[in-house]
GROMACS .gro file of C-alpha atoms in nm:
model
  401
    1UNK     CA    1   0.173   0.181   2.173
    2UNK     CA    2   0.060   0.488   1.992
    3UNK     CA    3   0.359   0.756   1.889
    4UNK     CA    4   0.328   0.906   2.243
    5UNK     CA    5   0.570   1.206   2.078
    6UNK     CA    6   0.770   1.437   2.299
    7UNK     CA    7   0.851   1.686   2.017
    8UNK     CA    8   0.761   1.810   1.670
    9UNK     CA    9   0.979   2.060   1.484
   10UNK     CA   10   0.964   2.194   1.113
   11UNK     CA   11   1.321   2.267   0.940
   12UNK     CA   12   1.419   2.376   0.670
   13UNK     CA   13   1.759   2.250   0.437
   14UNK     CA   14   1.978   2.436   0.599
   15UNK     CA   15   1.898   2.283   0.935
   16UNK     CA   16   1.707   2.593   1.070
   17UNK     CA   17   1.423   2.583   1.287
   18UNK     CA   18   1.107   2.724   1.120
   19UNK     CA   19   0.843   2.595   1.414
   20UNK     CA   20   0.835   2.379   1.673
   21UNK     CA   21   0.576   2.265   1.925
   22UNK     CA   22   0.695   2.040   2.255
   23UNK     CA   23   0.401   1.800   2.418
   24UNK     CA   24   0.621   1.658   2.694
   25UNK     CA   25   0.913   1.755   2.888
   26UNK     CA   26   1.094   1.441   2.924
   27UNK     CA   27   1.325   1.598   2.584
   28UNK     CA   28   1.538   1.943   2.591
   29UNK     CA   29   1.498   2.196   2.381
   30UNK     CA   30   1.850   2.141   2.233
   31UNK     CA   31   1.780   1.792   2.070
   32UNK     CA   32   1.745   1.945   1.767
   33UNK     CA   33   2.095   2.066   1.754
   34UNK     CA   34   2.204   1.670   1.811
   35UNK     CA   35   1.956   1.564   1.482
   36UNK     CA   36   2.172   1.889   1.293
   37UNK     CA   37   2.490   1.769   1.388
   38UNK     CA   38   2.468   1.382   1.353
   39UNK     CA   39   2.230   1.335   1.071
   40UNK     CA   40   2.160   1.649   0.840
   41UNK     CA   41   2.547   1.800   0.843
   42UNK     CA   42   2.646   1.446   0.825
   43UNK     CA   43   2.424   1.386   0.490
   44UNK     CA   44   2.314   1.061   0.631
   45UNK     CA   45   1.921   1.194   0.520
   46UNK     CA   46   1.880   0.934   0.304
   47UNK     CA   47   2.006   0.585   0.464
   48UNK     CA   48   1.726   0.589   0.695
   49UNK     CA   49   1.389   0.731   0.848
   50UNK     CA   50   1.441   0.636   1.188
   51UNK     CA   51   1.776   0.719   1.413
   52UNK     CA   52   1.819   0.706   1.793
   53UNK     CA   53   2.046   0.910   1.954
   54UNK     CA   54   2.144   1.031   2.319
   55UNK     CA   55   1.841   0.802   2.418
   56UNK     CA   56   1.584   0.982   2.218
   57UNK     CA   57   1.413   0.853   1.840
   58UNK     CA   58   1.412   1.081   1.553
   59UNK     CA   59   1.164   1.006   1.334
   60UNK     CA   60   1.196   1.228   0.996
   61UNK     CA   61   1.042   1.277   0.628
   62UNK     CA   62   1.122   1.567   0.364
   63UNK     CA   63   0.813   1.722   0.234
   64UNK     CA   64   0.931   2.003  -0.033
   65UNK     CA   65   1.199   2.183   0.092
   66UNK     CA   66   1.084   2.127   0.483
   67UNK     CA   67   1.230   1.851   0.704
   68UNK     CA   68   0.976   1.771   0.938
   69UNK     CA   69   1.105   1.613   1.245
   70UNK     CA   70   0.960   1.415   1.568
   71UNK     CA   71   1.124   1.319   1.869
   72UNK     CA   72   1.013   1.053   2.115
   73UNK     CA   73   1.137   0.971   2.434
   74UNK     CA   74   1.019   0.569   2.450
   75UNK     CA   75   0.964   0.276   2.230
   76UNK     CA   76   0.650   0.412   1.975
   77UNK     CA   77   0.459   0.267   1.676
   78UNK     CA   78   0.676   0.426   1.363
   79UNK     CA   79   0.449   0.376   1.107
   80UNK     CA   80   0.175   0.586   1.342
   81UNK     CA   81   0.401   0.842   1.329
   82UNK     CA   82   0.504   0.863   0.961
   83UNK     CA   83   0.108   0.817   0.904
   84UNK     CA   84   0.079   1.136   1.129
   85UNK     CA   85   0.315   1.348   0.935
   86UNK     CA   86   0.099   1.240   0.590
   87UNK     CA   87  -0.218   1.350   0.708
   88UNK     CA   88  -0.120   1.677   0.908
   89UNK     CA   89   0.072   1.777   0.585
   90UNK     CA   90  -0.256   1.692   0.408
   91UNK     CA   91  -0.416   1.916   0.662
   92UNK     CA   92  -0.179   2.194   0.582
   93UNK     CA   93  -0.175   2.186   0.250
   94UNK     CA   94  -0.571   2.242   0.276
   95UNK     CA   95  -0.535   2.522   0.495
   96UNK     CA   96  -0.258   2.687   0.229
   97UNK     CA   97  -0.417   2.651  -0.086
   98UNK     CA   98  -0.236   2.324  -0.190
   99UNK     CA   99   0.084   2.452  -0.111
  100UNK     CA  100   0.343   2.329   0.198
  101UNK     CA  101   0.707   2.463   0.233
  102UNK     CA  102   0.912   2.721   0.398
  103UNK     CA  103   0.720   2.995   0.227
  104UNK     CA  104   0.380   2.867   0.315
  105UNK     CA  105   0.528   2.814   0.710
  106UNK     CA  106   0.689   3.124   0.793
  107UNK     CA  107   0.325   3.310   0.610
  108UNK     CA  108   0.126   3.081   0.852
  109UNK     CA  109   0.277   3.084   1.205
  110UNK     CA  110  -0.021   3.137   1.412
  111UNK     CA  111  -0.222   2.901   1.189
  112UNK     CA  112   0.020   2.655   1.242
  113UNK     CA  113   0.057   2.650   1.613
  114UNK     CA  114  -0.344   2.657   1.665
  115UNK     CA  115  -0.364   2.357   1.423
  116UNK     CA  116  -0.033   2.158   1.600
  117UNK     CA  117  -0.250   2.249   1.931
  118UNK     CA  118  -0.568   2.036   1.813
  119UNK     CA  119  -0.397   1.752   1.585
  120UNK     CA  120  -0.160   1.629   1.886
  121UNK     CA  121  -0.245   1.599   2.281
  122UNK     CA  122   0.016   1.497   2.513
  123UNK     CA  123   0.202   1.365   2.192
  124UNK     CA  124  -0.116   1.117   2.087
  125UNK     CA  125  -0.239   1.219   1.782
  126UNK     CA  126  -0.605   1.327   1.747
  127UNK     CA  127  -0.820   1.403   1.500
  128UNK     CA  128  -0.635   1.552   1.197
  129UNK     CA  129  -0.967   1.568   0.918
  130UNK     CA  130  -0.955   1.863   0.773
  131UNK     CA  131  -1.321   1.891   0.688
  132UNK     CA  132  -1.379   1.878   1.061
  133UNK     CA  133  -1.094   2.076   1.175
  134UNK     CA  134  -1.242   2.347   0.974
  135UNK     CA  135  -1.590   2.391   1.168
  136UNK     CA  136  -1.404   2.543   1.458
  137UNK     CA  137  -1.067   2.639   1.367
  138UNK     CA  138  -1.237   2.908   1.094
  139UNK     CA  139  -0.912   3.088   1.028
  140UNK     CA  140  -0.793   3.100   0.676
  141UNK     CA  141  -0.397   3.096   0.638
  142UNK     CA  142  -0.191   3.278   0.327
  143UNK     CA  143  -0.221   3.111   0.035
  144UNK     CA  144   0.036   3.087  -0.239
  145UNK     CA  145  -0.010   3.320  -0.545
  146UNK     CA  146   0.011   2.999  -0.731
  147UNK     CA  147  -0.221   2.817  -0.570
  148UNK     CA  148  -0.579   2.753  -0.652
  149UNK     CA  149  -0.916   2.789  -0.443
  150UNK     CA  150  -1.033   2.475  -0.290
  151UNK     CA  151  -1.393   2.399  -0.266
  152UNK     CA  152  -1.458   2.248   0.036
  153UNK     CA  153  -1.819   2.115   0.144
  154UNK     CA  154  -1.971   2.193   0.494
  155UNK     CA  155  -2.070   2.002   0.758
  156UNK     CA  156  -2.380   2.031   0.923
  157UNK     CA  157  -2.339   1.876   1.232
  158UNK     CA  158  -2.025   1.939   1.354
  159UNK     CA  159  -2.065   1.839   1.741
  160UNK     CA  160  -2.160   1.482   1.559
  161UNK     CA  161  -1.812   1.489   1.326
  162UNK     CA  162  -1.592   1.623   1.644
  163UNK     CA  163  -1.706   1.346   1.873
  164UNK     CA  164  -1.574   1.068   1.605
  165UNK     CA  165  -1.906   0.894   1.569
  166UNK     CA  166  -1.890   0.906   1.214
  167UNK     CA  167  -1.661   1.112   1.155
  168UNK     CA  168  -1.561   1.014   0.819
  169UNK     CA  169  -1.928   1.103   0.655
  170UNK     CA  170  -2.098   1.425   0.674
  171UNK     CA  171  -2.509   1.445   0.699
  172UNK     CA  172  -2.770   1.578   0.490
  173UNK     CA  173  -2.617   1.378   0.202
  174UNK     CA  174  -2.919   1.326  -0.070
  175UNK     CA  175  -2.963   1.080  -0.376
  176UNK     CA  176  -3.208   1.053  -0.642
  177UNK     CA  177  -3.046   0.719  -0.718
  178UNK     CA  178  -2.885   0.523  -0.430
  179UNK     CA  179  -2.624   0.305  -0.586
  180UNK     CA  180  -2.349   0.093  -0.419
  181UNK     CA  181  -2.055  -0.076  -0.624
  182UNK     CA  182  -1.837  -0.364  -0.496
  183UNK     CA  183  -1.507  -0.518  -0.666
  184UNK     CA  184  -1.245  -0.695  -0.482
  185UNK     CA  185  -0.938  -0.717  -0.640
  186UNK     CA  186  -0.690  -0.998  -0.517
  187UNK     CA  187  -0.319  -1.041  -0.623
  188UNK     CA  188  -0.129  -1.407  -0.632
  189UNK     CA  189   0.225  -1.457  -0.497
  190UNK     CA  190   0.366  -1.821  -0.587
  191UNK     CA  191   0.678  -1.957  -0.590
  192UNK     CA  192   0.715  -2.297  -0.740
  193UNK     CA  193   0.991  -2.504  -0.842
  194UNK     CA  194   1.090  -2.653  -1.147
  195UNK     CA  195   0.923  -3.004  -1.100
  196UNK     CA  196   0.566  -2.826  -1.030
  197UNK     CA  197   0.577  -2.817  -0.685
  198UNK     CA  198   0.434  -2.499  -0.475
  199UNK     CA  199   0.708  -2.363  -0.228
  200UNK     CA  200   0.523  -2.092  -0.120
  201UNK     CA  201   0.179  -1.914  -0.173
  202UNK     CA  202  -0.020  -1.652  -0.065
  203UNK     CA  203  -0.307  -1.408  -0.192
  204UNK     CA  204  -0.352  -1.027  -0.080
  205UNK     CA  205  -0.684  -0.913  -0.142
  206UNK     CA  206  -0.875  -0.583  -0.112
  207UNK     CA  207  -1.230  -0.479  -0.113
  208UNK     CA  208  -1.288  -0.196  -0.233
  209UNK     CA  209  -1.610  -0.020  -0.257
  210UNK     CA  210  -1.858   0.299  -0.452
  211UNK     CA  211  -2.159   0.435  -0.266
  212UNK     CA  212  -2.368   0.693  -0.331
  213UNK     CA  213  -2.628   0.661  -0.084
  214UNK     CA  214  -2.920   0.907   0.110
  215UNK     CA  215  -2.868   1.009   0.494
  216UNK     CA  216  -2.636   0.802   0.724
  217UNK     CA  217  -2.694   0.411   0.605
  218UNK     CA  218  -2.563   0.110   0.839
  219UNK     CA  219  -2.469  -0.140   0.567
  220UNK     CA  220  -2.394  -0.508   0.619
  221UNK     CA  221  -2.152  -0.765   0.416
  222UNK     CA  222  -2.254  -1.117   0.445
  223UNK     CA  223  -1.969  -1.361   0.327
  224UNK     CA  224  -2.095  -1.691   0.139
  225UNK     CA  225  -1.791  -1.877   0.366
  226UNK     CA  226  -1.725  -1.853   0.701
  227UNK     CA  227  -1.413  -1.604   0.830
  228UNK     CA  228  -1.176  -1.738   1.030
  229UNK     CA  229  -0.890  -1.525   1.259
  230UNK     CA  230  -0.707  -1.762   1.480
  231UNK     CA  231  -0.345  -1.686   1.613
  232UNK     CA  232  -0.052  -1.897   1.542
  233UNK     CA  233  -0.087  -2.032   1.960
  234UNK     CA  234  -0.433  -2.165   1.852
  235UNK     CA  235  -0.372  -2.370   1.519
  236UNK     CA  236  -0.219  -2.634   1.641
  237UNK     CA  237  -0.546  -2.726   1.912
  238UNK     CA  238  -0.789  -2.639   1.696
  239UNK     CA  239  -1.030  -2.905   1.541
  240UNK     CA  240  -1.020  -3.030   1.194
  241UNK     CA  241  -1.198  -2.801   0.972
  242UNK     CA  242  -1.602  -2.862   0.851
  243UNK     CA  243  -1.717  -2.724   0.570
  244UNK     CA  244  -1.621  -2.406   0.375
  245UNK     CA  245  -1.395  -2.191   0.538
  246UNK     CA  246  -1.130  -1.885   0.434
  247UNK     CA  247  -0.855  -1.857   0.689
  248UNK     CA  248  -0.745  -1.493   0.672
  249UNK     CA  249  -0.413  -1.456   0.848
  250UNK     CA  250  -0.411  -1.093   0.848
  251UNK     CA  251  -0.749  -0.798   0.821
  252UNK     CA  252  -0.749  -0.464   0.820
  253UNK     CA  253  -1.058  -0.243   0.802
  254UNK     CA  254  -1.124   0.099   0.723
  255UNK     CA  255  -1.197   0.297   1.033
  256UNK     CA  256  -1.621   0.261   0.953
  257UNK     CA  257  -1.608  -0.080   1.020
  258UNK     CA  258  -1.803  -0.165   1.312
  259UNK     CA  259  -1.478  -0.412   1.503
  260UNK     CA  260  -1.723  -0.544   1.775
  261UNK     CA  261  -1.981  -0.694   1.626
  262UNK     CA  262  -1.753  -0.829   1.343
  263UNK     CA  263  -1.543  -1.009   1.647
  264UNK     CA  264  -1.854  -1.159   1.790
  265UNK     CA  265  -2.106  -1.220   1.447
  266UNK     CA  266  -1.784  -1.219   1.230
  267UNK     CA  267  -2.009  -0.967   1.038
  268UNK     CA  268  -1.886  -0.634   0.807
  269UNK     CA  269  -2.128  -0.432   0.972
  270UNK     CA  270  -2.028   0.005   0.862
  271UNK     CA  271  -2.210   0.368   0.797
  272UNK     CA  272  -1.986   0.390   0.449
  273UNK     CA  273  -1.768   0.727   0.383
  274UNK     CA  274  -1.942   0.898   0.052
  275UNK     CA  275  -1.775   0.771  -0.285
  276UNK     CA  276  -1.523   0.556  -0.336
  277UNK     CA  277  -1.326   0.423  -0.032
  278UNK     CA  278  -1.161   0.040   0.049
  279UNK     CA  279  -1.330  -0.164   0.270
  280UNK     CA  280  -1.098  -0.369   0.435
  281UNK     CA  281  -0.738  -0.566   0.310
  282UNK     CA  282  -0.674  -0.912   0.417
  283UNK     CA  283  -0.399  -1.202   0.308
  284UNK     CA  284  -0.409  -1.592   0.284
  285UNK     CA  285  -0.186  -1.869   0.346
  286UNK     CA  286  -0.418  -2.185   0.313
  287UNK     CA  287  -0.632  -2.294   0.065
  288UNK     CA  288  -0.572  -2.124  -0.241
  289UNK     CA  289  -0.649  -2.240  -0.527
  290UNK     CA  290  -0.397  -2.173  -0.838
  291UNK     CA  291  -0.534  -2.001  -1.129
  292UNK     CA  292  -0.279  -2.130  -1.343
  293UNK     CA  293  -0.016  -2.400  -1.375
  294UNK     CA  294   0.370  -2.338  -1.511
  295UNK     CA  295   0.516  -2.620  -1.654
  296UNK     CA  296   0.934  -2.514  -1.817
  297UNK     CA  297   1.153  -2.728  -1.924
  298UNK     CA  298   1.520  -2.574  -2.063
  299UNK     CA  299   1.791  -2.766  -2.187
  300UNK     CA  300   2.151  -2.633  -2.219
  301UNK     CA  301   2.315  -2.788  -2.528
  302UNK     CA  302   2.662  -2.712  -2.490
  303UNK     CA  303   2.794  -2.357  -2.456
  304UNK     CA  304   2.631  -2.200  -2.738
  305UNK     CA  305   2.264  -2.302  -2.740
  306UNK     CA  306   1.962  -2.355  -2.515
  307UNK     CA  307   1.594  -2.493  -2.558
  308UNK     CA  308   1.317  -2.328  -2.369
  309UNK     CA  309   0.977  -2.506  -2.365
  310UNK     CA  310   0.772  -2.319  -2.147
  311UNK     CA  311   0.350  -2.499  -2.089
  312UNK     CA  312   0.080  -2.274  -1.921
  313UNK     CA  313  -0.210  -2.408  -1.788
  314UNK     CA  314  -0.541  -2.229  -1.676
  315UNK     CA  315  -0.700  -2.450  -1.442
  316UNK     CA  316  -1.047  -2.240  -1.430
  317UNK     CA  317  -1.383  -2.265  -1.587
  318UNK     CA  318  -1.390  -2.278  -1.925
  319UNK     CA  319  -1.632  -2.020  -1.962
  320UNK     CA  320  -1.382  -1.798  -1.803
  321UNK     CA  321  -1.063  -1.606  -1.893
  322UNK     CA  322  -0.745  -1.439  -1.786
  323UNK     CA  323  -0.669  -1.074  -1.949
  324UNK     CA  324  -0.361  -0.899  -2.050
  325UNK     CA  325  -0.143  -1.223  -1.943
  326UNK     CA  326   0.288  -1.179  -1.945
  327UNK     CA  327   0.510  -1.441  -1.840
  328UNK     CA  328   0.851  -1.333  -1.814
  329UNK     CA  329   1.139  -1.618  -1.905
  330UNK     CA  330   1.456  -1.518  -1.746
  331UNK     CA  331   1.755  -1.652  -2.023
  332UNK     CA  332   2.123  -1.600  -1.956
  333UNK     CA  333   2.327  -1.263  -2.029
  334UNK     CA  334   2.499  -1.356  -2.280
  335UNK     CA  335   2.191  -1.428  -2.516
  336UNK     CA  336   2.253  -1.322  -2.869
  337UNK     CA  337   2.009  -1.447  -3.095
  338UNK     CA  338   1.616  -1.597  -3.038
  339UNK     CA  339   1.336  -1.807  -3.252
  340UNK     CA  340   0.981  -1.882  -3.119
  341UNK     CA  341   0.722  -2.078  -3.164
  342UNK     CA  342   0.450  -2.016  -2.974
  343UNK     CA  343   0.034  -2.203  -3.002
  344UNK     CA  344  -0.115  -1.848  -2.863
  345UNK     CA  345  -0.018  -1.474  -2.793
  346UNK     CA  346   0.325  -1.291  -2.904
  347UNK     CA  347   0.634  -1.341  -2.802
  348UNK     CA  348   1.014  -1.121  -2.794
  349UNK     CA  349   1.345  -1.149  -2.636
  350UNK     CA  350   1.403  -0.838  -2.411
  351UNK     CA  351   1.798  -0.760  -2.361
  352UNK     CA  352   1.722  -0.503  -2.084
  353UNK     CA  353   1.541  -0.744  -1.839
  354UNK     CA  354   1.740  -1.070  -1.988
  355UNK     CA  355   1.388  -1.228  -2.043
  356UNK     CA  356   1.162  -1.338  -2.344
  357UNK     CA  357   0.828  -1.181  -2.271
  358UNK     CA  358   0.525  -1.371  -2.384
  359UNK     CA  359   0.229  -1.186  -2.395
  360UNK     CA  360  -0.125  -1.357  -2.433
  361UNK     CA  361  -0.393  -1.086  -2.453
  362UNK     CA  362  -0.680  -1.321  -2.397
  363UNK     CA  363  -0.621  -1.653  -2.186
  364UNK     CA  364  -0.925  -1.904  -2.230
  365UNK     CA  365  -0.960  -2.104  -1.887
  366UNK     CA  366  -0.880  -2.541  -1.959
  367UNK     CA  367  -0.639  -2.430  -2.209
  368UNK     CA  368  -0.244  -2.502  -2.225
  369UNK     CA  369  -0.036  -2.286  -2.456
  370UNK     CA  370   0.316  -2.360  -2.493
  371UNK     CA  371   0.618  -2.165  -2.591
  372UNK     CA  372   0.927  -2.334  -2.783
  373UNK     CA  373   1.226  -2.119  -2.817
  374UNK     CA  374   1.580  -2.189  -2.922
  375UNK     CA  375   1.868  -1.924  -2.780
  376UNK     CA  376   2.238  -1.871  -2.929
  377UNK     CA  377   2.435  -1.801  -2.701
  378UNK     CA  378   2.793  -1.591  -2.702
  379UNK     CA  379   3.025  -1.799  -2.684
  380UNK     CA  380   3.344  -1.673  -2.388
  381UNK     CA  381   3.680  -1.772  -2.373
  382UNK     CA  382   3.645  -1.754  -1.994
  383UNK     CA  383   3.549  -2.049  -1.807
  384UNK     CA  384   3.142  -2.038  -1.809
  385UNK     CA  385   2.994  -1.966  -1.472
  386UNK     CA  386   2.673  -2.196  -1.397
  387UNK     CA  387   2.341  -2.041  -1.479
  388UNK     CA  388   2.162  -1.985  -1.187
  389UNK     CA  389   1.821  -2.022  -1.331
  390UNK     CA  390   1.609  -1.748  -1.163
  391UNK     CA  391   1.225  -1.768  -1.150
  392UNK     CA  392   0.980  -1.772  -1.370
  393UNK     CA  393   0.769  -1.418  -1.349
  394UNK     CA  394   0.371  -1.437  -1.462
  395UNK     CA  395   0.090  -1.185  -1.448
  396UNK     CA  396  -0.232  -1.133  -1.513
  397UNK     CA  397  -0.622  -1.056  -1.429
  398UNK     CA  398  -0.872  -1.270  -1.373
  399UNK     CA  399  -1.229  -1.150  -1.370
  400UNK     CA  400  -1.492  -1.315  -1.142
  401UNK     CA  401  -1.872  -1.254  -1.178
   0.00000   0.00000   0.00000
């Protein structure tokens, strides 16, 4: 369910009203004397976001010195909201010359009110671009002193931007050169125990994407592997899998993405915003395939000493390599002195994260470093408590052509 908000007011720190604007009348005017009393004069501001009371949801964020507040009646979709209160204060801010506070709001009232009138019908929000808000709502509002002149482009066809075809590209855009750049950048979460095995892995990935491209273009992705989306209802009937596939358990596209003919052709099928935007996000479960391999082994030799002997292994091509590699060896507290010994990179012992930090700057792929290090340790005349052995922390980039 969308926010469906009954209520939007603007205060300041002392719990003031600077503006207000109700969309429904299932709220009284007086609820904001109830968010005063139990939450700001309470200085519970900071435990959390999100607070119900006398029936109603306050949903709140500070934004310079202004606390801006909405109220909603029924269950609603938080993160729309919070994601509401981003862009309209982007949409301000564009308005004032940069600037949004109490200042900028009390020089702005009418502004204000016109804007609140167009961003937010019935409590659904609407369209809050600024570059298209700006065709018809023409008004300028008082800009800071302090704030500079923003340069912002016009739209030629506005009835086309208004109606949300594409709204997020403007026309007449021209090229001598039409380029496009692709990267997608994916990040590895592992945990493994200390015999080798994988307890849990996933990988979040993003596309992200560069175009500088003539008039309104309807690009296409093709994927070498087939996509699929299947709920968690549907996994357990489903046939055994042929061929290639990538099961992505969750997608989300940027708002050019054509969603109907990617459900039924499983095709990336978008007019792309100008510059430099991200494409879609997505996550994995199955299949992955490790980059590397951790291999530790520590011994604890009495009370005062420990071995560390610490393997990594790249399992990718050789004619491949991982940059700017850390691996982060948790060691107890009481650590007082360290030696290495290590076949590649640098290593230290870092008192302020308990860890010795090995640091490989260039990682050949079928290779398998290995770090030896011998730690003194204080030595307590309370009884030792058992090392709990936390995990093993690694990153690094791998580059794909």
């Amino acid at each position: 369910m969308p926010v469906a908000a009954s209520a939007i007011y603007f205060l300041n720190l002392r719990g003031d009203v600077l503006i207000n604007r109700l969309y429904r009348d299932d709220v009284g005017g007086n609820l904001v004397d109830a968010f005063r009393t139990h939450i700001m004069q309470t200085k519970e501001l900071g435990t959390c976001p999100v607070r119900q009371i006398g029936g109603c949801s306050f949903f709140y964020m500070r934004i310079s010195n202004v606390y801006i507040v909405i109220v909603v009646s029924s269950n609603a979709n938080v993160a729309c909201a919070f994601k509401f209160v981003v862009e309209a204060v982007t949409l301000f801010k564009s308005y004032f010359g940069g600037a949004f506070d109490e200042d900028a709001i009390r020089n702005n009232f009418v502004l204000i009110y016109e804007l609140l009138d167009e961003i937010m019908d019935f409590g659904y929000p609407q369209n809050l671009s600024p570059e298209i808000l700006k065709l018809y709502i023409t008004q300028e509002g008082v800009r800071s002193p302090f704030s500079s002149k923003t340069s912002d482009k016009p739209v030629p066809n506005a009835t086309l931007q208004v109606t949300g075809a594409v709204g997020w590209r403007r026309e007449g855009l021209v090229y001598k050169k039409n380029e496009v750049f692709l990267d997608i950048v994916e990040s590895v979460n592992l945990l493994m125990s200390s015999k080798g095995s994988v307890l849990r892995c996933d990988v979040t990935g993003k596309v992200l994407m560069k175009c500088f491209l003539t008039g309104m273009p309807d690009l296409k992705l093709g994927l070498n592997d087939k996509i699929g989306l299947e709920k968690e209802s549907q996994l357990k009937t489903r046939p055994a899998k042929s061929g290639k596939t990538i099961e992505l358990d969750d997608v989300t596209f940027h708002q050019c993405v054509n969603l109907t003919r990617f459900n039924s052709e499983k095709t990336v099928s978008f007019v792309p915003p100008d510059g430099e935007f991200e494409l879609m996000k997505y996550r994995i479960t199955e299949g992955v395939n490790l980059p590397f391999r951790v291999l530790p082994t520590i011994k604890e030799l009495g009370r005062t000493r420990m071995e560390v002997n610490v393997k990594v292994k790249s399992v990718f091509g050789a004619k491949m390599f991982a940059l700017g590699v850390v691996v982060k060896i948790p060691v107890p507290k009481q650590t007082a002195k360290t030696s290495f010994q290590v076949t590649s990179g640098r290593a230290k012992y870092n008192p302020s994260i308990d860890c010795l930090v090995w640091k490989i700057r260039k990682f050949p792929g079928q290779t398998e470093p290995t770090l030896s290090a011998e730690i003194e340790l204080i030595s307590t005349m309370t009884e030792k408590k058992s090392w709990t052995r936390p995990p093993i922390q690694m990153e690094f980039q791998v580059h794909y052509n």
